């Protein structure tokens, strides 16, 4: 990872391959000079700050124009990197953009490393580390809620909170260390109740930043929903219906599904990972039994279960075995009374024995009950704490880990205060919490940490 920002870098900022438009980006002291060796404005046009200029791209080696393009110029420090920055928008496809980039590299630019444009934005102080990571999170967002959460983080929601906590702790530590360093000068000690108030306030604010962190992880990874039930209950048909395409094999032969099939879809802006599993029954063969073992494993990794039962006939022992397995794992669940198009004959006593309150009449064949199922899923995700009504401040594992560690350090300072220990012991936890919070926003970031973060970015971002 290069922390020297004195040279000029260039890279393709859009995905390679066919497309309507490709963007080549350059940043650094020679960005404009290099660009004007490749880009020629149309007569009457000129390159100006925050101005889009129409012109042609020419290979400096032979002077032959190879594309028509637009050049946008941002003069530093009023740019993403706080350096002179140009973006050349040419026709999509691999040839024009690659030719433009190659020409810039020949004119003295260096090919940017992954995330180097955003790294320069961080090193210049334009954004802090948490906001820089939000850029990558926006690019990688798997659903609407993840995107909104990352956008809020990019706007500084987490950074402002963490910085306020950290500055208050730095002030407290400075005051306590002054007492330690100038003990012989009769520096009046800070009242213990004031120290406690600062620590309590910091703990409350860290807890608030952590609120919904488990939900935040679900925003990134998706909610895992496992379809379970007896053989031929309609699990594979239901999966195909919810996906809107044939993913699982559907036959009248029991035991067709022997492995766990996984696919994703979106429910109210949240990614849902559906798992179609082998039917649970006694007396299965060796291969089918292995499928049932995998079903049990999938339930153990799931966030909730959809229990498919054939509502057109009385419940069988396999239905009760499935319900018992769900209860043993402790998962929230919804019962789908499938094959409602054939008429429902399952009695209330049978359903009561299953022990799952949420029940939806359903037909995987005709699509009846899908809207009701989606309503039940949304309600279950929210009431079960699997989806927050307010977006979490962060979905980033590194931030969550740092906040939890800061919480632990503050608890140590609080214990030292409660036990009447000298200020030195209170400062130990304060120093740890300040460091952990500084790693989140980047004040205490090491080169190794920056490398680990920015090498995960796209080249050109």
CSV table of N, CA and C in Angstrom, one decimal, residues 321-446:
chain,number,residue,atom,x,y,z
A,321,UNK,N,-42.4,-34.8,13.4
A,321,UNK,CA,-40.9,-34.9,13.5
A,321,UNK,C,-40.3,-33.5,13.1
A,322,UNK,N,-40.7,-33.0,12.0
A,322,UNK,CA,-40.2,-31.7,11.5
A,322,UNK,C,-40.5,-30.6,12.5
A,323,UNK,N,-41.7,-30.5,13.0
A,323,UNK,CA,-42.0,-29.5,14.0
A,323,UNK,C,-41.2,-29.6,15.3
A,324,UNK,N,-40.9,-30.9,15.7
A,324,UNK,CA,-40.1,-31.1,16.9
A,324,UNK,C,-38.7,-30.6,16.6
A,325,UNK,N,-38.2,-30.9,15.4
A,325,UNK,CA,-36.8,-30.4,15.1
A,325,UNK,C,-36.7,-28.9,15.1
A,326,UNK,N,-37.7,-28.2,14.6
A,326,UNK,CA,-37.7,-26.8,14.6
A,326,UNK,C,-37.7,-26.3,16.0
A,327,UNK,N,-38.5,-26.9,16.9
A,327,UNK,CA,-38.6,-26.5,18.3
A,327,UNK,C,-37.3,-26.7,19.0
A,328,UNK,N,-36.6,-27.8,18.7
A,328,UNK,CA,-35.4,-28.2,19.3
A,328,UNK,C,-34.3,-27.1,19.0
A,329,UNK,N,-34.3,-26.7,17.7
A,329,UNK,CA,-33.3,-25.7,17.3
A,329,UNK,C,-33.7,-24.3,17.9
A,330,UNK,N,-35.0,-24.1,18.1
A,330,UNK,CA,-35.5,-22.8,18.7
A,330,UNK,C,-35.7,-21.7,17.7
A,331,UNK,N,-36.1,-22.1,16.5
A,331,UNK,CA,-36.3,-21.1,15.4
A,331,UNK,C,-37.7,-20.6,15.4
A,332,UNK,N,-37.8,-19.3,15.1
A,332,UNK,CA,-39.2,-18.8,14.7
A,332,UNK,C,-39.6,-19.4,13.4
A,333,UNK,N,-40.9,-19.7,13.2
A,333,UNK,CA,-41.3,-20.4,12.1
A,333,UNK,C,-42.7,-20.0,11.6
A,334,UNK,N,-43.0,-20.3,10.3
A,334,UNK,CA,-44.3,-20.1,9.8
A,334,UNK,C,-44.7,-21.5,9.1
A,335,UNK,N,-45.9,-21.9,9.4
A,335,UNK,CA,-46.4,-23.1,8.8
A,335,UNK,C,-47.2,-22.8,7.5
A,336,UNK,N,-46.8,-23.4,6.4
A,336,UNK,CA,-47.5,-23.2,5.1
A,336,UNK,C,-48.4,-24.4,4.9
A,337,UNK,N,-49.7,-24.2,4.9
A,337,UNK,CA,-50.6,-25.3,4.7
A,337,UNK,C,-50.8,-25.4,3.2
A,338,UNK,N,-49.9,-26.1,2.6
A,338,UNK,CA,-49.8,-26.2,1.1
A,338,UNK,C,-50.9,-27.1,0.5
A,339,UNK,N,-51.1,-26.9,-0.8
A,339,UNK,CA,-52.1,-27.6,-1.6
A,339,UNK,C,-53.5,-27.2,-1.2
A,340,UNK,N,-53.7,-25.9,-0.8
A,340,UNK,CA,-55.0,-25.4,-0.5
A,340,UNK,C,-56.0,-25.5,-1.6
A,341,UNK,N,-55.4,-25.6,-2.9
A,341,UNK,CA,-56.3,-25.7,-4.1
A,341,UNK,C,-57.0,-27.1,-4.1
A,342,UNK,N,-56.5,-28.0,-3.3
A,342,UNK,CA,-57.2,-29.3,-3.2
A,342,UNK,C,-58.2,-29.4,-2.0
A,343,UNK,N,-58.2,-28.3,-1.3
A,343,UNK,CA,-59.1,-28.3,-0.1
A,343,UNK,C,-58.2,-28.7,1.2
A,344,UNK,N,-58.5,-28.0,2.3
A,344,UNK,CA,-57.7,-28.2,3.5
A,344,UNK,C,-58.5,-29.1,4.4
A,345,UNK,N,-57.9,-30.2,4.8
A,345,UNK,CA,-58.5,-31.2,5.7
A,345,UNK,C,-57.8,-31.3,7.1
A,346,UNK,N,-56.7,-30.6,7.2
A,346,UNK,CA,-55.9,-30.6,8.5
A,346,UNK,C,-56.8,-30.0,9.5
A,347,UNK,N,-56.9,-30.7,10.7
A,347,UNK,CA,-57.8,-30.1,11.7
A,347,UNK,C,-57.0,-29.2,12.7
A,348,UNK,N,-57.8,-28.5,13.5
A,348,UNK,CA,-57.2,-27.5,14.4
A,348,UNK,C,-56.4,-28.3,15.5
A,349,UNK,N,-56.8,-29.4,15.9
A,349,UNK,CA,-56.1,-30.2,16.9
A,349,UNK,C,-54.7,-30.6,16.4
A,350,UNK,N,-54.6,-31.0,15.1
A,350,UNK,CA,-53.3,-31.4,14.5
A,350,UNK,C,-52.4,-30.2,14.5
A,351,UNK,N,-53.0,-29.0,14.1
A,351,UNK,CA,-52.1,-27.8,14.0
A,351,UNK,C,-51.7,-27.3,15.4
A,352,UNK,N,-52.5,-27.5,16.3
A,352,UNK,CA,-52.2,-27.1,17.7
A,352,UNK,C,-51.0,-28.0,18.2
A,353,UNK,N,-51.0,-29.3,17.8
A,353,UNK,CA,-49.9,-30.2,18.2
A,353,UNK,C,-48.6,-29.8,17.6
A,354,UNK,N,-48.6,-29.2,16.4
A,354,UNK,CA,-47.4,-28.8,15.7
A,354,UNK,C,-46.8,-27.6,16.6
A,355,UNK,N,-47.6,-26.8,17.1
A,355,UNK,CA,-47.1,-25.8,18.1
A,355,UNK,C,-46.5,-24.5,17.4
A,356,UNK,N,-46.9,-24.2,16.2
A,356,UNK,CA,-46.4,-23.0,15.5
A,356,UNK,C,-47.6,-22.1,15.2
A,357,UNK,N,-47.6,-21.0,15.8
A,357,UNK,CA,-48.8,-20.1,15.8
A,357,UNK,C,-49.1,-19.5,14.4
A,358,UNK,N,-48.0,-19.1,13.7
A,358,UNK,CA,-48.2,-18.5,12.4
A,358,UNK,C,-48.5,-19.5,11.3
A,359,UNK,N,-49.7,-19.5,10.7
A,359,UNK,CA,-50.1,-20.5,9.7
A,359,UNK,C,-50.7,-19.8,8.5
A,360,UNK,N,-50.3,-20.2,7.3
A,360,UNK,CA,-50.8,-19.5,6.1
A,360,UNK,C,-51.3,-20.6,5.1
A,361,UNK,N,-52.6,-20.5,4.8
A,361,UNK,CA,-53.1,-21.4,3.7
A,361,UNK,C,-52.3,-21.0,2.4
A,362,UNK,N,-51.9,-22.0,1.6
A,362,UNK,CA,-51.0,-21.8,0.6
A,362,UNK,C,-51.1,-22.8,-0.5
A,363,UNK,N,-50.9,-22.3,-1.8
A,363,UNK,CA,-50.8,-23.3,-2.9
A,363,UNK,C,-49.6,-22.9,-3.7
A,364,UNK,N,-48.6,-23.8,-3.7
A,364,UNK,CA,-47.4,-23.6,-4.5
A,364,UNK,C,-47.7,-23.7,-6.0
A,365,UNK,N,-48.8,-24.5,-6.3
A,365,UNK,CA,-49.2,-24.7,-7.7
A,365,UNK,C,-49.8,-23.5,-8.3
A,366,UNK,N,-50.7,-22.8,-7.6
A,366,UNK,CA,-51.5,-21.7,-8.1
A,366,UNK,C,-50.9,-20.3,-7.6
A,367,UNK,N,-50.1,-20.3,-6.6
A,367,UNK,CA,-49.5,-19.1,-6.1
A,367,UNK,C,-50.4,-18.4,-5.1
A,368,UNK,N,-51.4,-19.1,-4.6
A,368,UNK,CA,-52.3,-18.6,-3.6
A,368,UNK,C,-51.5,-18.4,-2.2
A,369,UNK,N,-51.7,-17.3,-1.5
A,369,UNK,CA,-51.1,-17.2,-0.2
A,369,UNK,C,-49.8,-16.5,-0.2
A,370,UNK,N,-49.2,-16.2,-1.4
A,370,UNK,CA,-47.9,-15.6,-1.4
A,370,UNK,C,-47.9,-14.2,-0.8
A,371,UNK,N,-48.9,-13.4,-1.0
A,371,UNK,CA,-48.9,-12.0,-0.4
A,371,UNK,C,-49.0,-12.2,1.1
A,372,UNK,N,-49.9,-13.1,1.6
A,372,UNK,CA,-50.0,-13.3,3.0
A,372,UNK,C,-48.7,-13.8,3.6
A,373,UNK,N,-48.0,-14.7,2.9
A,373,UNK,CA,-46.7,-15.2,3.4
A,373,UNK,C,-45.7,-14.0,3.5
A,374,UNK,N,-45.7,-13.1,2.5
A,374,UNK,CA,-44.7,-12.0,2.6
A,374,UNK,C,-45.0,-11.1,3.7
A,375,UNK,N,-46.3,-10.9,4.0
A,375,UNK,CA,-46.7,-10.1,5.2
A,375,UNK,C,-46.3,-10.7,6.5
A,376,UNK,N,-46.5,-12.0,6.6
A,376,UNK,CA,-46.0,-12.7,7.8
A,376,UNK,C,-44.5,-12.7,7.9
A,377,UNK,N,-43.8,-12.9,6.8
A,377,UNK,CA,-42.3,-12.8,6.9
A,377,UNK,C,-41.9,-11.4,7.4
A,378,UNK,N,-42.4,-10.4,6.8
A,378,UNK,CA,-42.0,-9.0,7.2
A,378,UNK,C,-42.3,-8.8,8.7
A,379,UNK,N,-43.5,-9.2,9.1
A,379,UNK,CA,-43.8,-9.1,10.5
A,379,UNK,C,-42.9,-9.9,11.4
A,380,UNK,N,-42.6,-11.1,11.0
A,380,UNK,CA,-41.7,-11.9,11.8
A,380,UNK,C,-40.3,-11.4,11.9
A,381,UNK,N,-39.8,-10.9,10.8
A,381,UNK,CA,-38.5,-10.3,10.8
A,381,UNK,C,-38.4,-9.1,11.7
A,382,UNK,N,-39.5,-8.3,11.7
A,382,UNK,CA,-39.4,-7.1,12.6
A,382,UNK,C,-39.7,-7.4,14.0
A,383,UNK,N,-40.7,-8.2,14.4
A,383,UNK,CA,-41.0,-8.5,15.8
A,383,UNK,C,-40.0,-9.4,16.4
A,384,UNK,N,-39.3,-10.2,15.5
A,384,UNK,CA,-38.3,-11.1,16.1
A,384,UNK,C,-36.9,-10.5,16.2
A,385,UNK,N,-36.8,-9.2,15.9
A,385,UNK,CA,-35.6,-8.5,16.0
A,385,UNK,C,-34.6,-8.8,14.8
A,386,UNK,N,-35.1,-9.4,13.8
A,386,UNK,CA,-34.3,-9.8,12.6
A,386,UNK,C,-34.2,-8.6,11.7
A,387,UNK,N,-35.1,-7.6,11.9
A,387,UNK,CA,-34.9,-6.4,11.0
A,387,UNK,C,-35.4,-5.2,11.9
A,388,UNK,N,-34.5,-4.2,11.9
A,388,UNK,CA,-34.8,-3.0,12.7
A,388,UNK,C,-35.6,-2.0,11.9
A,389,UNK,N,-36.5,-1.3,12.6
A,389,UNK,CA,-37.2,-0.2,11.9
A,389,UNK,C,-36.2,1.0,11.7
A,390,UNK,N,-35.2,1.1,12.6
A,390,UNK,CA,-34.2,2.2,12.3
A,390,UNK,C,-32.9,1.5,11.9
A,391,UNK,N,-32.3,2.0,10.9
A,391,UNK,CA,-31.1,1.4,10.3
A,391,UNK,C,-29.9,1.5,11.4
A,392,UNK,N,-29.1,0.4,11.5
A,392,UNK,CA,-28.0,0.5,12.4
A,392,UNK,C,-27.0,1.5,12.0
A,393,UNK,N,-26.2,2.0,12.9
A,393,UNK,CA,-25.2,3.0,12.6
A,393,UNK,C,-24.1,2.3,11.7
A,394,UNK,N,-23.8,1.0,11.9
A,394,UNK,CA,-22.8,0.4,11.1
A,394,UNK,C,-23.2,-1.1,10.9
A,395,UNK,N,-22.8,-1.6,9.7
A,395,UNK,CA,-22.9,-3.1,9.4
A,395,UNK,C,-21.5,-3.7,9.3
A,396,UNK,N,-20.5,-2.9,9.5
A,396,UNK,CA,-19.1,-3.3,9.3
A,396,UNK,C,-18.6,-4.1,10.5
A,397,UNK,N,-18.1,-5.3,10.3
A,397,UNK,CA,-17.6,-6.2,11.4
A,397,UNK,C,-16.5,-5.5,12.1
A,398,UNK,N,-15.6,-4.8,11.4
A,398,UNK,CA,-14.5,-4.1,12.1
A,398,UNK,C,-14.9,-3.1,13.0
A,399,UNK,N,-15.9,-2.3,12.6
A,399,UNK,CA,-16.5,-1.2,13.5
A,399,UNK,C,-17.1,-1.9,14.7
A,400,UNK,N,-17.9,-2.9,14.5
A,400,UNK,CA,-18.6,-3.5,15.6
A,400,UNK,C,-17.7,-4.1,16.6
A,401,UNK,N,-16.6,-4.8,16.1
A,401,UNK,CA,-15.6,-5.3,17.0
A,401,UNK,C,-14.9,-4.2,17.8
A,402,UNK,N,-14.6,-3.1,17.1
A,402,UNK,CA,-14.0,-2.0,17.8
A,402,UNK,C,-14.9,-1.3,18.9
A,403,UNK,N,-16.1,-1.2,18.6
A,403,UNK,CA,-17.1,-0.6,19.5
A,403,UNK,C,-17.2,-1.6,20.8
A,404,UNK,N,-17.3,-2.8,20.5
A,404,UNK,CA,-17.4,-3.8,21.6
A,404,UNK,C,-16.2,-3.8,22.5
A,405,UNK,N,-15.0,-3.7,21.9
A,405,UNK,CA,-13.8,-3.6,22.6
A,405,UNK,C,-13.7,-2.3,23.4
A,406,UNK,N,-14.2,-1.2,22.9
A,406,UNK,CA,-14.2,0.1,23.6
A,406,UNK,C,-15.2,0.0,24.8
A,407,UNK,N,-16.3,-0.8,24.6
A,407,UNK,CA,-17.2,-1.0,25.7
A,407,UNK,C,-16.6,-1.7,26.8
A,408,UNK,N,-15.8,-2.7,26.5
A,408,UNK,CA,-15.0,-3.5,27.5
A,408,UNK,C,-14.0,-2.7,28.2
A,409,UNK,N,-13.3,-1.8,27.5
A,409,UNK,CA,-12.3,-1.0,28.1
A,409,UNK,C,-13.0,0.0,29.1
A,410,UNK,N,-14.1,0.6,28.7
A,410,UNK,CA,-14.8,1.5,29.5
A,410,UNK,C,-15.4,0.9,30.8
A,411,UNK,N,-15.8,-0.4,30.6
A,411,UNK,CA,-16.3,-1.1,31.8
A,411,UNK,C,-15.1,-1.3,32.8
A,412,UNK,N,-13.9,-1.5,32.3
A,412,UNK,CA,-12.7,-1.6,33.2
A,412,UNK,C,-12.5,-0.3,33.9
A,413,UNK,N,-12.6,0.8,33.3
A,413,UNK,CA,-12.4,2.1,33.9
A,413,UNK,C,-13.5,2.3,35.0
A,414,UNK,N,-14.7,1.9,34.7
A,414,UNK,CA,-15.8,2.1,35.6
A,414,UNK,C,-15.5,1.2,36.9
A,415,UNK,N,-15.0,0.0,36.7
A,415,UNK,CA,-14.7,-0.9,37.8
A,415,UNK,C,-13.6,-0.2,38.7
A,416,UNK,N,-12.6,0.3,38.0
A,416,UNK,CA,-11.5,0.9,38.8
A,416,UNK,C,-12.0,2.1,39.6
A,417,UNK,N,-12.9,2.9,39.0
A,417,UNK,CA,-13.5,4.0,39.7
A,417,UNK,C,-14.4,3.5,40.9
A,418,UNK,N,-15.2,2.5,40.7
A,418,UNK,CA,-16.1,2.0,41.7
A,418,UNK,C,-15.3,1.4,42.9
A,419,UNK,N,-14.1,0.8,42.5
A,419,UNK,CA,-13.3,0.1,43.6
A,419,UNK,C,-12.4,1.1,44.3
A,420,UNK,N,-12.5,2.4,43.9
A,420,UNK,CA,-11.7,3.4,44.6
A,420,UNK,C,-10.2,3.4,44.2
A,421,UNK,N,-9.9,2.8,43.1
A,421,UNK,CA,-8.5,2.7,42.6
A,421,UNK,C,-8.0,4.1,42.2
A,422,UNK,N,-6.6,4.3,42.2
A,422,UNK,CA,-6.1,5.6,41.8
A,422,UNK,C,-6.4,5.9,40.3
A,423,UNK,N,-6.2,7.2,39.9
A,423,UNK,CA,-6.5,7.6,38.6
A,423,UNK,C,-5.7,6.8,37.5
A,424,UNK,N,-4.5,6.4,37.9
A,424,UNK,CA,-3.7,5.6,36.9
A,424,UNK,C,-4.5,4.4,36.3
A,425,UNK,N,-5.3,3.7,37.2
A,425,UNK,CA,-6.0,2.5,36.8
A,425,UNK,C,-7.2,2.9,35.9
A,426,UNK,N,-7.8,4.1,36.2
A,426,UNK,CA,-8.9,4.5,35.4
A,426,UNK,C,-8.4,4.9,34.0
A,427,UNK,N,-7.2,5.4,33.9
A,427,UNK,CA,-6.6,5.9,32.6
A,427,UNK,C,-6.3,4.7,31.7
A,428,UNK,N,-6.1,3.5,32.3
A,428,UNK,CA,-5.7,2.3,31.5
A,428,UNK,C,-6.9,2.0,30.5
A,429,UNK,N,-8.1,1.9,31.1
A,429,UNK,CA,-9.2,1.6,30.2
A,429,UNK,C,-9.6,2.8,29.3
A,430,UNK,N,-9.4,4.0,29.8
A,430,UNK,CA,-9.6,5.2,28.9
A,430,UNK,C,-8.7,5.1,27.7
A,431,UNK,N,-7.4,4.8,27.9
A,431,UNK,CA,-6.5,4.8,26.8
A,431,UNK,C,-6.9,3.7,25.8
A,432,UNK,N,-7.3,2.5,26.3
A,432,UNK,CA,-7.7,1.5,25.4
A,432,UNK,C,-9.0,1.9,24.6
A,433,UNK,N,-9.9,2.5,25.2
A,433,UNK,CA,-11.2,2.9,24.5
A,433,UNK,C,-10.9,4.0,23.5
A,434,UNK,N,-10.0,4.9,23.8
A,434,UNK,CA,-9.6,6.0,22.9
A,434,UNK,C,-9.0,5.4,21.7
A,435,UNK,N,-8.1,4.4,21.9
A,435,UNK,CA,-7.4,3.8,20.8
A,435,UNK,C,-8.3,3.0,19.9
A,436,UNK,N,-9.3,2.2,20.5
A,436,UNK,CA,-10.2,1.5,19.7
A,436,UNK,C,-11.1,2.4,18.9
A,437,UNK,N,-11.6,3.5,19.4
A,437,UNK,CA,-12.4,4.4,18.7
A,437,UNK,C,-11.6,5.1,17.6
A,438,UNK,N,-10.4,5.4,17.9
A,438,UNK,CA,-9.5,6.0,16.9
A,438,UNK,C,-9.2,5.1,15.7
A,439,UNK,N,-9.2,3.8,15.9
A,439,UNK,CA,-9.1,2.8,14.8
A,439,UNK,C,-10.3,2.8,13.9
A,440,UNK,N,-11.4,3.1,14.4
A,440,UNK,CA,-12.7,3.1,13.6
A,440,UNK,C,-12.6,4.3,12.7
A,441,UNK,N,-12.3,5.5,13.2
A,441,UNK,CA,-12.3,6.7,12.3
A,441,UNK,C,-11.0,7.0,11.6
A,442,UNK,N,-9.9,6.2,12.1
A,442,UNK,CA,-8.6,6.3,11.4
A,442,UNK,C,-7.6,7.1,12.0
A,443,UNK,N,-7.8,7.8,13.2
A,443,UNK,CA,-6.8,8.6,13.8
A,443,UNK,C,-5.6,7.7,14.3
A,444,UNK,N,-5.9,6.5,14.7
A,444,UNK,CA,-4.9,5.6,15.1
A,444,UNK,C,-4.6,4.5,14.2
A,445,UNK,N,-5.0,4.6,12.9
A,445,UNK,CA,-4.8,3.5,11.9
A,445,UNK,C,-3.4,3.3,11.6
A,446,UNK,N,-3.0,2.1,11.5
A,446,UNK,CA,-1.6,1.7,11.0
A,446,UNK,C,-1.6,1.5,9.5
